[in-house]
Coordinates of C-alpha atoms and ligand atoms in Angstrom, one line a residue:
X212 CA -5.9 -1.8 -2.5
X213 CA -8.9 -2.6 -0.5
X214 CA -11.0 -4.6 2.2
X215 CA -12.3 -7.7 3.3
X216 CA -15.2 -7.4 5.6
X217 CA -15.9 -11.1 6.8
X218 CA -13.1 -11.4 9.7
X219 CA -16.2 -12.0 12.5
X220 CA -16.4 -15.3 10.8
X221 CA -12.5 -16.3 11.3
X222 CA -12.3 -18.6 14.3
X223 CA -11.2 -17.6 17.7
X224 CA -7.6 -18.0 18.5
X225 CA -4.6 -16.7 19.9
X226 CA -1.5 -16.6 18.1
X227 CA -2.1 -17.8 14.8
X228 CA 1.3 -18.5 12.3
X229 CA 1.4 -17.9 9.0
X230 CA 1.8 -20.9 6.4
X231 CA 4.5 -19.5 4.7
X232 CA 6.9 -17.6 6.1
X233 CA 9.3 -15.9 4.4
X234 CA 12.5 -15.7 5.9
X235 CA 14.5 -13.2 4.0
X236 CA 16.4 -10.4 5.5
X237 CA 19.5 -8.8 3.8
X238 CA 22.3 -9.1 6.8
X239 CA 22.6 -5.4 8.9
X240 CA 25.8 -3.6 7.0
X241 CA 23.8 -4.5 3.8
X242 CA 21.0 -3.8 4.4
X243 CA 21.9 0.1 6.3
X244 CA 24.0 0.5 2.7
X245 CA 21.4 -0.2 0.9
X246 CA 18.8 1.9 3.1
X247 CA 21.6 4.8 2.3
X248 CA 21.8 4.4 -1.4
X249 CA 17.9 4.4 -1.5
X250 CA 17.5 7.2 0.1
X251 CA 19.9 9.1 -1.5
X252 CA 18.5 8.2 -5.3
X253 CA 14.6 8.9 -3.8
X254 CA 15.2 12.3 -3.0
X255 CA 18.3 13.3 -5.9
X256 CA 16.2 11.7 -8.9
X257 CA 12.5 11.3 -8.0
X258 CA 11.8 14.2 -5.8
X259 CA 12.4 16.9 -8.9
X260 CA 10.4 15.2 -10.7
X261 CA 7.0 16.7 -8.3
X262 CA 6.0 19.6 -10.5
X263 CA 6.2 18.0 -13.8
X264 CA 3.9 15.0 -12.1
X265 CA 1.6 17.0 -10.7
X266 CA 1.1 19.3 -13.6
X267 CA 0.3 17.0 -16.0
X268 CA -1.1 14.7 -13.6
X269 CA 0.8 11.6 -15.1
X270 CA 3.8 10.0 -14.1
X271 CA 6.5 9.1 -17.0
X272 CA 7.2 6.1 -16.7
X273 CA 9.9 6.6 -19.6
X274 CA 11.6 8.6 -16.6
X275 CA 10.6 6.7 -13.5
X276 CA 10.7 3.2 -14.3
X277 CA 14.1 3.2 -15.0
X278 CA 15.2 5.2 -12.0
X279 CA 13.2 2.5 -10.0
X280 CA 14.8 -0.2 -11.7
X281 CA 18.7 1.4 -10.9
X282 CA 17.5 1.9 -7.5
X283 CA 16.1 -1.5 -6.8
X284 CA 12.6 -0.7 -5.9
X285 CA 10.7 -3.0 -8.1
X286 CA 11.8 -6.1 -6.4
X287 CA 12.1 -4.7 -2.4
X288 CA 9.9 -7.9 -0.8
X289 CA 11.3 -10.1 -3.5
X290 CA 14.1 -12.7 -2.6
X291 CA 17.7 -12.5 -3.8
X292 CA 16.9 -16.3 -5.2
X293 CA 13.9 -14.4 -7.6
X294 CA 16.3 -11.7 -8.6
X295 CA 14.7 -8.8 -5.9
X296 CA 16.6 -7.1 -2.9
X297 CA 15.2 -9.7 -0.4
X298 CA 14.2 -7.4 2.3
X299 CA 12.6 -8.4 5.5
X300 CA 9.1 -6.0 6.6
X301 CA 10.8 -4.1 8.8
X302 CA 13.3 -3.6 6.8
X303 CA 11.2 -2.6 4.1
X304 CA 9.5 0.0 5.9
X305 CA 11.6 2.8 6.2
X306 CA 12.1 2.9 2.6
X307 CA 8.2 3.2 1.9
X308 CA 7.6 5.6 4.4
X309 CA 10.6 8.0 2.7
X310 CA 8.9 7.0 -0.9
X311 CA 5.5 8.6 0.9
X312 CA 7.7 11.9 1.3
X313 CA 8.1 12.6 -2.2
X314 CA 5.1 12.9 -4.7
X315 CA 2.4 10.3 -3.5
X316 CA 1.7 8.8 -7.5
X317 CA 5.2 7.4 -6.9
X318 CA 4.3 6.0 -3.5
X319 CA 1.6 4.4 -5.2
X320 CA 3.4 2.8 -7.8
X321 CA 5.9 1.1 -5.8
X322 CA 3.5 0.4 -2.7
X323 CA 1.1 -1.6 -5.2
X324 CA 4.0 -2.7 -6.7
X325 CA 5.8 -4.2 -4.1
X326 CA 2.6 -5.2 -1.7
X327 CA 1.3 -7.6 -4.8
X328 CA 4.4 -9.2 -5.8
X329 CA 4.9 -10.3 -1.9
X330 CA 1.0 -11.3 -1.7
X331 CA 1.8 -13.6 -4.9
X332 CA 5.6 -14.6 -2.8
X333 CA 3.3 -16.1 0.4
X334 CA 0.6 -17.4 -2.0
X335 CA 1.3 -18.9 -5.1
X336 CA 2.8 -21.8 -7.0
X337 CA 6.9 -22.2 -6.8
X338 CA 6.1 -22.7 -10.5
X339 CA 3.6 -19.4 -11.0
X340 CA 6.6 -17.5 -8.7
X341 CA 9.3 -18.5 -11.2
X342 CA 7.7 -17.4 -14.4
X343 CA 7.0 -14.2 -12.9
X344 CA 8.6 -12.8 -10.4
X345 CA 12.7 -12.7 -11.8
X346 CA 10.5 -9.9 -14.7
X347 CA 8.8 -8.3 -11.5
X348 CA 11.8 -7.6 -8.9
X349 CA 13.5 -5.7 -12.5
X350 CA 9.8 -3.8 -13.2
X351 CA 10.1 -5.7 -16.4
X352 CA 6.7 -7.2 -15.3
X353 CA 4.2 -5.8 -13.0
X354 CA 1.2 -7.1 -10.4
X355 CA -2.2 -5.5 -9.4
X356 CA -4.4 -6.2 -7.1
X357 CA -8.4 -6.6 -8.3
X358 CA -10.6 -6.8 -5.6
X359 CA -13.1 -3.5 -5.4
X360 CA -16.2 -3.4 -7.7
X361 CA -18.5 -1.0 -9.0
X362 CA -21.3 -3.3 -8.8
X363 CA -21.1 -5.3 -5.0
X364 CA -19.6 -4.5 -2.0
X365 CA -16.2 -5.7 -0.8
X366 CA -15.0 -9.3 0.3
X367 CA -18.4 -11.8 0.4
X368 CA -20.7 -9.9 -1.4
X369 CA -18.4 -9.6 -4.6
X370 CA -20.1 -10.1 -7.4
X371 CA -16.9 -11.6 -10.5
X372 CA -17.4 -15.3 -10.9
X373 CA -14.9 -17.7 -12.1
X374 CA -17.1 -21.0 -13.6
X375 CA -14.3 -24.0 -14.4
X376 CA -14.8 -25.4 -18.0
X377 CA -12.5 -28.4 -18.6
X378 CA -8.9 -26.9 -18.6
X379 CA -10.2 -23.4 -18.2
X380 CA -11.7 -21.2 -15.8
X381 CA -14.3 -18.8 -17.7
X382 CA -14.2 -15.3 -15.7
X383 CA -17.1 -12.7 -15.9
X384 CA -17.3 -9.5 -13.8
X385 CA -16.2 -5.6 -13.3
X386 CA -13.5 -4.7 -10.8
X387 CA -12.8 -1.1 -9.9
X388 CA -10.1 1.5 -8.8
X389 CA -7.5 -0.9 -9.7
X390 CA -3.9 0.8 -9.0
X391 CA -1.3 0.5 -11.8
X392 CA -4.0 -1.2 -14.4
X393 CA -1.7 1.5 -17.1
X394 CA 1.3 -0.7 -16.2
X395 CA 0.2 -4.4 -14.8
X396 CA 1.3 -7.2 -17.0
X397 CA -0.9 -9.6 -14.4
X398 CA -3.5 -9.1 -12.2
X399 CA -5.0 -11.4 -9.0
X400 CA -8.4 -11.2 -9.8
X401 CA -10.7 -11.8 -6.9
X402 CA -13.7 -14.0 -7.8
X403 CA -16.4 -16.6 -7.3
X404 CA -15.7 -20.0 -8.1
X405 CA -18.6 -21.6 -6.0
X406 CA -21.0 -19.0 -5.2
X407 CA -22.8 -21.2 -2.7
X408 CA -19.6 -22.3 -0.4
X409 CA -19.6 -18.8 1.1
X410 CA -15.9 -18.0 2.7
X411 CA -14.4 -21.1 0.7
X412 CA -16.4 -20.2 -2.7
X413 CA -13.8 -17.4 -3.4
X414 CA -10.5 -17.8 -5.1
X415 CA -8.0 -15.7 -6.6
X416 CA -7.0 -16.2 -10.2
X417 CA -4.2 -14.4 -12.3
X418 CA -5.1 -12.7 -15.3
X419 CA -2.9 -11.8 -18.1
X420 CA -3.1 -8.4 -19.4
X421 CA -4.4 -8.8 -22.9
X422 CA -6.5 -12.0 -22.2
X423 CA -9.3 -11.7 -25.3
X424 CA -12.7 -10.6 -23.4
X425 CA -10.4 -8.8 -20.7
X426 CA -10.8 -4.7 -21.2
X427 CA -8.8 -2.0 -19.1
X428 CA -10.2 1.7 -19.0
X429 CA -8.9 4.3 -17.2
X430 CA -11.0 6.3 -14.3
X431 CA -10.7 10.1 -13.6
X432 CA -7.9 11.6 -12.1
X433 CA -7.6 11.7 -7.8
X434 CA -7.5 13.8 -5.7
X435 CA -3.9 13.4 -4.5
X436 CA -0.8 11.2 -5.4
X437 CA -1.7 12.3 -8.9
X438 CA -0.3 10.4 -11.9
X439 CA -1.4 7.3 -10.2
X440 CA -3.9 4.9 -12.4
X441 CA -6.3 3.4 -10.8
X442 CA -8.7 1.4 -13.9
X443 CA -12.0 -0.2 -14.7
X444 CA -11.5 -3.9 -15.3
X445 CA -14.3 -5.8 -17.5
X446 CA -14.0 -9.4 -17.4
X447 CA -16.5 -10.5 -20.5
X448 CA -16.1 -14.6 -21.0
X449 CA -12.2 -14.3 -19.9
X450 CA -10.6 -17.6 -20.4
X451 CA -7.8 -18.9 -18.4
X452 CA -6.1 -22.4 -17.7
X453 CA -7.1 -23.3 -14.2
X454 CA -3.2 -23.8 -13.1
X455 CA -3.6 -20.1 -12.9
X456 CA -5.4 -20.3 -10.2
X457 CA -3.3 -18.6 -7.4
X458 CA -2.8 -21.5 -4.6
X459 CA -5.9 -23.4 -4.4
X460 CA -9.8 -23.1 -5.6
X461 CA -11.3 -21.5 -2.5
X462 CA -8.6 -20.2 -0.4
X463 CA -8.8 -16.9 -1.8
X464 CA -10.1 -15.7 1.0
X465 CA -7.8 -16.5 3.2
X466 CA -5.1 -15.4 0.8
X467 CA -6.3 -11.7 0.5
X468 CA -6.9 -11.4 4.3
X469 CA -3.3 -12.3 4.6
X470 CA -2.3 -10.1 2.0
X471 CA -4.1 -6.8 3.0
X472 CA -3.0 -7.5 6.9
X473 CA 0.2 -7.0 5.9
X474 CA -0.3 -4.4 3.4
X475 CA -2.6 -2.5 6.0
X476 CA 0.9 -2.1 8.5
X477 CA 2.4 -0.4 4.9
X478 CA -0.2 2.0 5.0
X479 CA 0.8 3.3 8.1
X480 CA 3.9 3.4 7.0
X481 CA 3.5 5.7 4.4
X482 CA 1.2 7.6 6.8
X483 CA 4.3 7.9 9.0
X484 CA 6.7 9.1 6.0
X485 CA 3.5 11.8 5.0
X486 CA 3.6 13.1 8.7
X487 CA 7.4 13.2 9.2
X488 CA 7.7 15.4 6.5
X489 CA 4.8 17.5 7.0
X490 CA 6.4 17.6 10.7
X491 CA 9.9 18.4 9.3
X492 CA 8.6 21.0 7.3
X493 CA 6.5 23.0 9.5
X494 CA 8.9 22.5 12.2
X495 CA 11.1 24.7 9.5
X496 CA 8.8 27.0 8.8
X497 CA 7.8 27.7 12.5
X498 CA 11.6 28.6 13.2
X499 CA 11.5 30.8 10.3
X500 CA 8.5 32.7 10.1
X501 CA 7.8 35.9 12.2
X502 CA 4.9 38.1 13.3
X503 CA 5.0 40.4 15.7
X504 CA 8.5 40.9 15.9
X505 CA 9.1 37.0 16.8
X506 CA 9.1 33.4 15.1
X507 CA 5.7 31.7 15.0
X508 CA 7.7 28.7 16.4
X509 CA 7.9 30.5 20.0
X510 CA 4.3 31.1 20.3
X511 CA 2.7 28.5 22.6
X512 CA -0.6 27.8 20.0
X513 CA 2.4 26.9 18.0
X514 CA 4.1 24.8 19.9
X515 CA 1.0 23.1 20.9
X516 CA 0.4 22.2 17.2
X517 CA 4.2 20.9 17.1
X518 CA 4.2 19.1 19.9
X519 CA 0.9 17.3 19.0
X520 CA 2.4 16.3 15.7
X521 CA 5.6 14.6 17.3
X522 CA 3.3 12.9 19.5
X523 CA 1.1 11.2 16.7
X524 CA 4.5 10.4 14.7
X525 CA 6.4 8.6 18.1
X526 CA 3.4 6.8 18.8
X527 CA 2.6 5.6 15.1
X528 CA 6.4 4.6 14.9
X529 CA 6.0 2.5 17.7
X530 CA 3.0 0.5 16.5
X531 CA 4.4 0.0 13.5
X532 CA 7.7 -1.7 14.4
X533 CA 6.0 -4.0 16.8
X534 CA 3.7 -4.9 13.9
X535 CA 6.1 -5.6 11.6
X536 CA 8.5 -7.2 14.6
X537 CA 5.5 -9.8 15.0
X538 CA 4.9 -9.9 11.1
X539 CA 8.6 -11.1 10.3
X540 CA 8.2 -13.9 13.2
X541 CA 5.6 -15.3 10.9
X542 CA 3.0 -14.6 13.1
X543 CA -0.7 -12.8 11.7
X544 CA -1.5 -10.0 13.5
X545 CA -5.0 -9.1 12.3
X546 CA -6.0 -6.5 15.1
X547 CA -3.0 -5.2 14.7
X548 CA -2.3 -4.4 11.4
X549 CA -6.2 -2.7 11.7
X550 CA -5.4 -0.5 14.2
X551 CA -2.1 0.7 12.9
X552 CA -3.9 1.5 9.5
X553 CA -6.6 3.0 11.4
X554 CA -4.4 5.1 13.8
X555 CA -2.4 6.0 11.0
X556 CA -4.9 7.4 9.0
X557 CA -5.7 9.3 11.8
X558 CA -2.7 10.8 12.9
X559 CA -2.0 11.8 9.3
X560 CA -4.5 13.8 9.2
X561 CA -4.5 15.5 12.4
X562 CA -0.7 16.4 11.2
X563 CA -1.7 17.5 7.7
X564 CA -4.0 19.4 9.3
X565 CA -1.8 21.1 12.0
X566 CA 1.1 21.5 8.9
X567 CA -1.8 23.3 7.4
X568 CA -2.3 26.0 9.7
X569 CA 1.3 26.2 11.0
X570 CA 1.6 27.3 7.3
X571 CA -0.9 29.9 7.2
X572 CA -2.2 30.8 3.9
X573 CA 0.3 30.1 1.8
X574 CA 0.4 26.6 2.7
X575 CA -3.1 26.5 1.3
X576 CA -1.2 27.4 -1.7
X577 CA 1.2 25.0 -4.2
X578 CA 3.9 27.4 -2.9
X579 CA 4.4 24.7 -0.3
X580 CA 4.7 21.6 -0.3
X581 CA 1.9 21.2 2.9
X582 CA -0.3 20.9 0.2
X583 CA 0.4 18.4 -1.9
X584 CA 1.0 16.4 1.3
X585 CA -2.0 17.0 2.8
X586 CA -4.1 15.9 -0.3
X587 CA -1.8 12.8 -1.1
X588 CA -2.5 12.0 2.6
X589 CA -6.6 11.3 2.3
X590 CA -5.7 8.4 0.1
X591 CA -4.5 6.8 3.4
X592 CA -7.9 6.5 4.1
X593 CA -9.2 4.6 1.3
X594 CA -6.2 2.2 0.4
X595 CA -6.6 -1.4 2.2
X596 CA -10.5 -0.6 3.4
X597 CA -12.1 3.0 4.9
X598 CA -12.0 3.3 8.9
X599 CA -15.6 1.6 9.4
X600 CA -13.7 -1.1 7.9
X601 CA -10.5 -1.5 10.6
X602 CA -12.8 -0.7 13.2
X603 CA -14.9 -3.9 12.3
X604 CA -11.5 -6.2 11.8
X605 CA -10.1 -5.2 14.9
X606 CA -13.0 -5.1 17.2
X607 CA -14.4 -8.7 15.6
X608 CA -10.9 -10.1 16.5
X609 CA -11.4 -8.9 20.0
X610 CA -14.6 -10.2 20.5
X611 CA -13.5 -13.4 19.3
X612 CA -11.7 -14.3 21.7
X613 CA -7.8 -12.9 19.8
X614 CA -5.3 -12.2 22.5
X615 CA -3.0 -9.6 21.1
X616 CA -0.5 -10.0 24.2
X617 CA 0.3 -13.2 23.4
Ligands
LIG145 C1 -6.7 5.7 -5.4 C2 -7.3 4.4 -5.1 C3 -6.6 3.2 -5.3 C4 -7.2 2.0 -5.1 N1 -6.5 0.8 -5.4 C5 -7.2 -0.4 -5.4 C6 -6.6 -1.6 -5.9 O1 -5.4 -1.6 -6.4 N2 -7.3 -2.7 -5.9 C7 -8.5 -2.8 -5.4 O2 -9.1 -3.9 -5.4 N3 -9.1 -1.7 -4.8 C8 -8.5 -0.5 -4.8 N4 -9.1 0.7 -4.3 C9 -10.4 0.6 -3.8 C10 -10.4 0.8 -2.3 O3 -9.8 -0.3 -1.6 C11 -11.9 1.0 -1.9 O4 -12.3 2.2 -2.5 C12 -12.1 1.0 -0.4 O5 -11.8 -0.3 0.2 C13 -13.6 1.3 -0.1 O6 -14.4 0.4 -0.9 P1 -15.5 1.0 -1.8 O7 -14.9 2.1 -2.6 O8 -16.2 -0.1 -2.5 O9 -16.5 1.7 -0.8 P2 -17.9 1.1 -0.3 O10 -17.7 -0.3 0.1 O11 -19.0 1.5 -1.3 O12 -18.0 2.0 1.0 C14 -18.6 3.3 1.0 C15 -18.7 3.7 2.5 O13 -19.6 2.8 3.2 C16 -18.9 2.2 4.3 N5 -19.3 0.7 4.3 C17 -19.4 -0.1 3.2 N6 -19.8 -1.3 3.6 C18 -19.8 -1.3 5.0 C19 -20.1 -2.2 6.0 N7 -20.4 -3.5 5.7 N8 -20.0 -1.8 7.3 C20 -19.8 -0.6 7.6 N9 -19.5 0.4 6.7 C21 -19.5 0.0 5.4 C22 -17.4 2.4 4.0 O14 -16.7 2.4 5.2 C23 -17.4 3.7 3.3 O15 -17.4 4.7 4.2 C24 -8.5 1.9 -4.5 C25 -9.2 3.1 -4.2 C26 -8.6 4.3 -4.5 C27 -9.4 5.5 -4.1

């Protein structure tokens, strides 16, 4: 998913709460049986499935879908009262950082998955959230996120317009790099519906896939988390009642920011998962490989390198929770959630890159898993808005006036 680029223009504050906060949590011994279970089904059923995915560079959703189903992962964020698991953030995060373990076009179906079914949970109608999300928390229905286009820039400068025409809201415009556009029965479409009240001139409107005038083409493969689709939208004259406007005409805006802060924190969270196993892997292979008549693992370059890595995982680990901590208090945490994608993406790559050469050349090979990890890792830098991006949000905040210590 991507970025929003106007937070200079938010107001000053200090702690700012969210509207709606969602309380749910499943209670401790639930929730650490559940964690259990999870894990256990991630790494027995979905992890074998790595070479066929990458081979053919498609995930089966024949196969997956209904292994994600048994396991629960279509309706993580979702409340118990929707049919989903009702997990808090924090609780939530653990389980996507182990999904961004295992093969990333996975990760990337159940991070979009989950990250626009709960932007829909804090923003839409009790009405819209009935009729959908019961299908959604069973995968029987699915969300994506359009925001990116081909033709504008992100956030302000997009260019899809929405023009209301009695009942209806008459859609044109191309969106871009859309995640899950092969299996979305619904997506938020970001648009114009008064291109001359700037900030409140944007709304978000859900689309039903197979709208007449609404066509979905799939873009080449990626570079990593293969099998992932990620599609061309063309909005030509769509037509849709206005009570499917998400919220209310013109707070779009404020909807997506709120929607990509959090989903920013579960980018570093599947940086985290990337890095632990990279860590856990060359940490392995350091014991186990020698030259010279002694394991790799007791050379000091080495342990450099290893100690490096565990430092870039403790301290990403730490931003995280206290992100999240804040998140589940209802509180925004702009700056925050920036700097933890930011950080992330960093540290992921300086541990993909020290996995790398811990690995020698065979981890340059598909011998090892180092490098399917290090390529599914560069995605982290894209998803939720590039570096230049976080660096803007979080500085803006701070010149604005936003007290993070609050
Ligand atoms: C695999 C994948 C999945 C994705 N999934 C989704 C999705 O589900 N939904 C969705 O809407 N989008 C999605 N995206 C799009 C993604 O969020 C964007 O690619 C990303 O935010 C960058 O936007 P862009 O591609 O338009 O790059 P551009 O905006 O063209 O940026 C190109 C470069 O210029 C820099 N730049 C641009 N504008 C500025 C500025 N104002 N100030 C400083 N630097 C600037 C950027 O940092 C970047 O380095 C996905 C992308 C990928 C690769």
């Amino acid at each position: 998913m991507p970025a929003l680029t106007n937070v200079m223009d938010q107001p000053s504050n200090t702690v700012v709460m969210r509207k709606n906060i969602e309380e749910s949590a499943l209670p401790e011994k639930e929730y650490q049986e559940f964690k259990t279970q999870i894990f256990e089904a991630i790494w027995r059923d979905l992890d074998p499935l790595e070479e066929e995915i990458e081979n053919n560079e498609h995930v089966p959703h024949e196969i997956v879908d209904p292994l994600l189903r048994n396991m629960g992962a279509f309706g993580l964020l979702i409340p118990k009262r929707y049919g989903g698991i009702g997990l808090s953030t924090r609780q939530y995060l653990p389980i996507l950082s182990e999904f961004s373990k295992i093969q990333g076009g996975i990760r990337v179906l159940v991070h979009v998955h989950n990250s626009a079914s709960h932007g829909l949970l804090e923003a839409a109608s009790e009405e819209m959230l009935q009729e959908i999300l019961p299908d959604v928390a069973q995968g029987r229905k699915s969300v994506a996120f359009g925001l990116t286009e081909p033709d504008h820039g992100t956030g302000m400068d997009i260019g899809t317009t929405a023009v209301r025409d009695g009942d209806d809201y008459v859609i044109n415009g191309r969106k871009w790099l859309i995640t899950n556009s092969d299996i979305a029965s619904h997506f938020i479409i970001i648009c114009k519906t008064d291109s001359s009240a700037g900030a409140a001139g944007i709304s978000a409107i859900l689309v039903d896939r197979g709208t007449p005038g609404f066509t979905i083409t799939p873009l080449p493969e990626t570079m990593g988390c293969k099998g992932g689709e990620h599609g061309q939208l063309d909005l030509v004259n769509v037509r849709v009642p206005a009570n499917r406007i998400i919220g209310k005409e013109g707070q779009g805006l404020t909807q997506m920011e709120e929607l990509l802060e959090i989903s920013r924190v579960f980018i570093a969270a599947t940086s985290l998962g990337t890095a632990e196993r990279s860590f856990e892997l060359s940490l392995a292979f350091a014991k186990r490989r020698v030259t010279f008549g002694k394991p790799i693992g007791s050379r000091q370059a080495i342990q450099r390198y290893l100690a490096e890595m565990g430092t870039d995982i403790y301290a990403l680990r730490g931003m995280i929770d206290d992100a999240a901590n804040k998140w589940d208090q209802g509180r925004r945490i702009p700056a925050e959630a920036s700097m933890c994608k930011l950080f992330g993406l960093e540290a992921v790559g300086r541990v993909t890159d020290r996995a790398l050469l811990i690995h020698g050349g065979i981890g340059y090979t598909r011998a090892h898993r180092i490098e399917r990890l290090y390529r599914d890792a560069r995605l982290n830098w894209l998803e939720e808005g590039p570096p230049t991006i976080q660096i803007a949000v979080a500085a803006g905040k701070f010149l604005s006036g936003y007290d993070w210590n609050a």
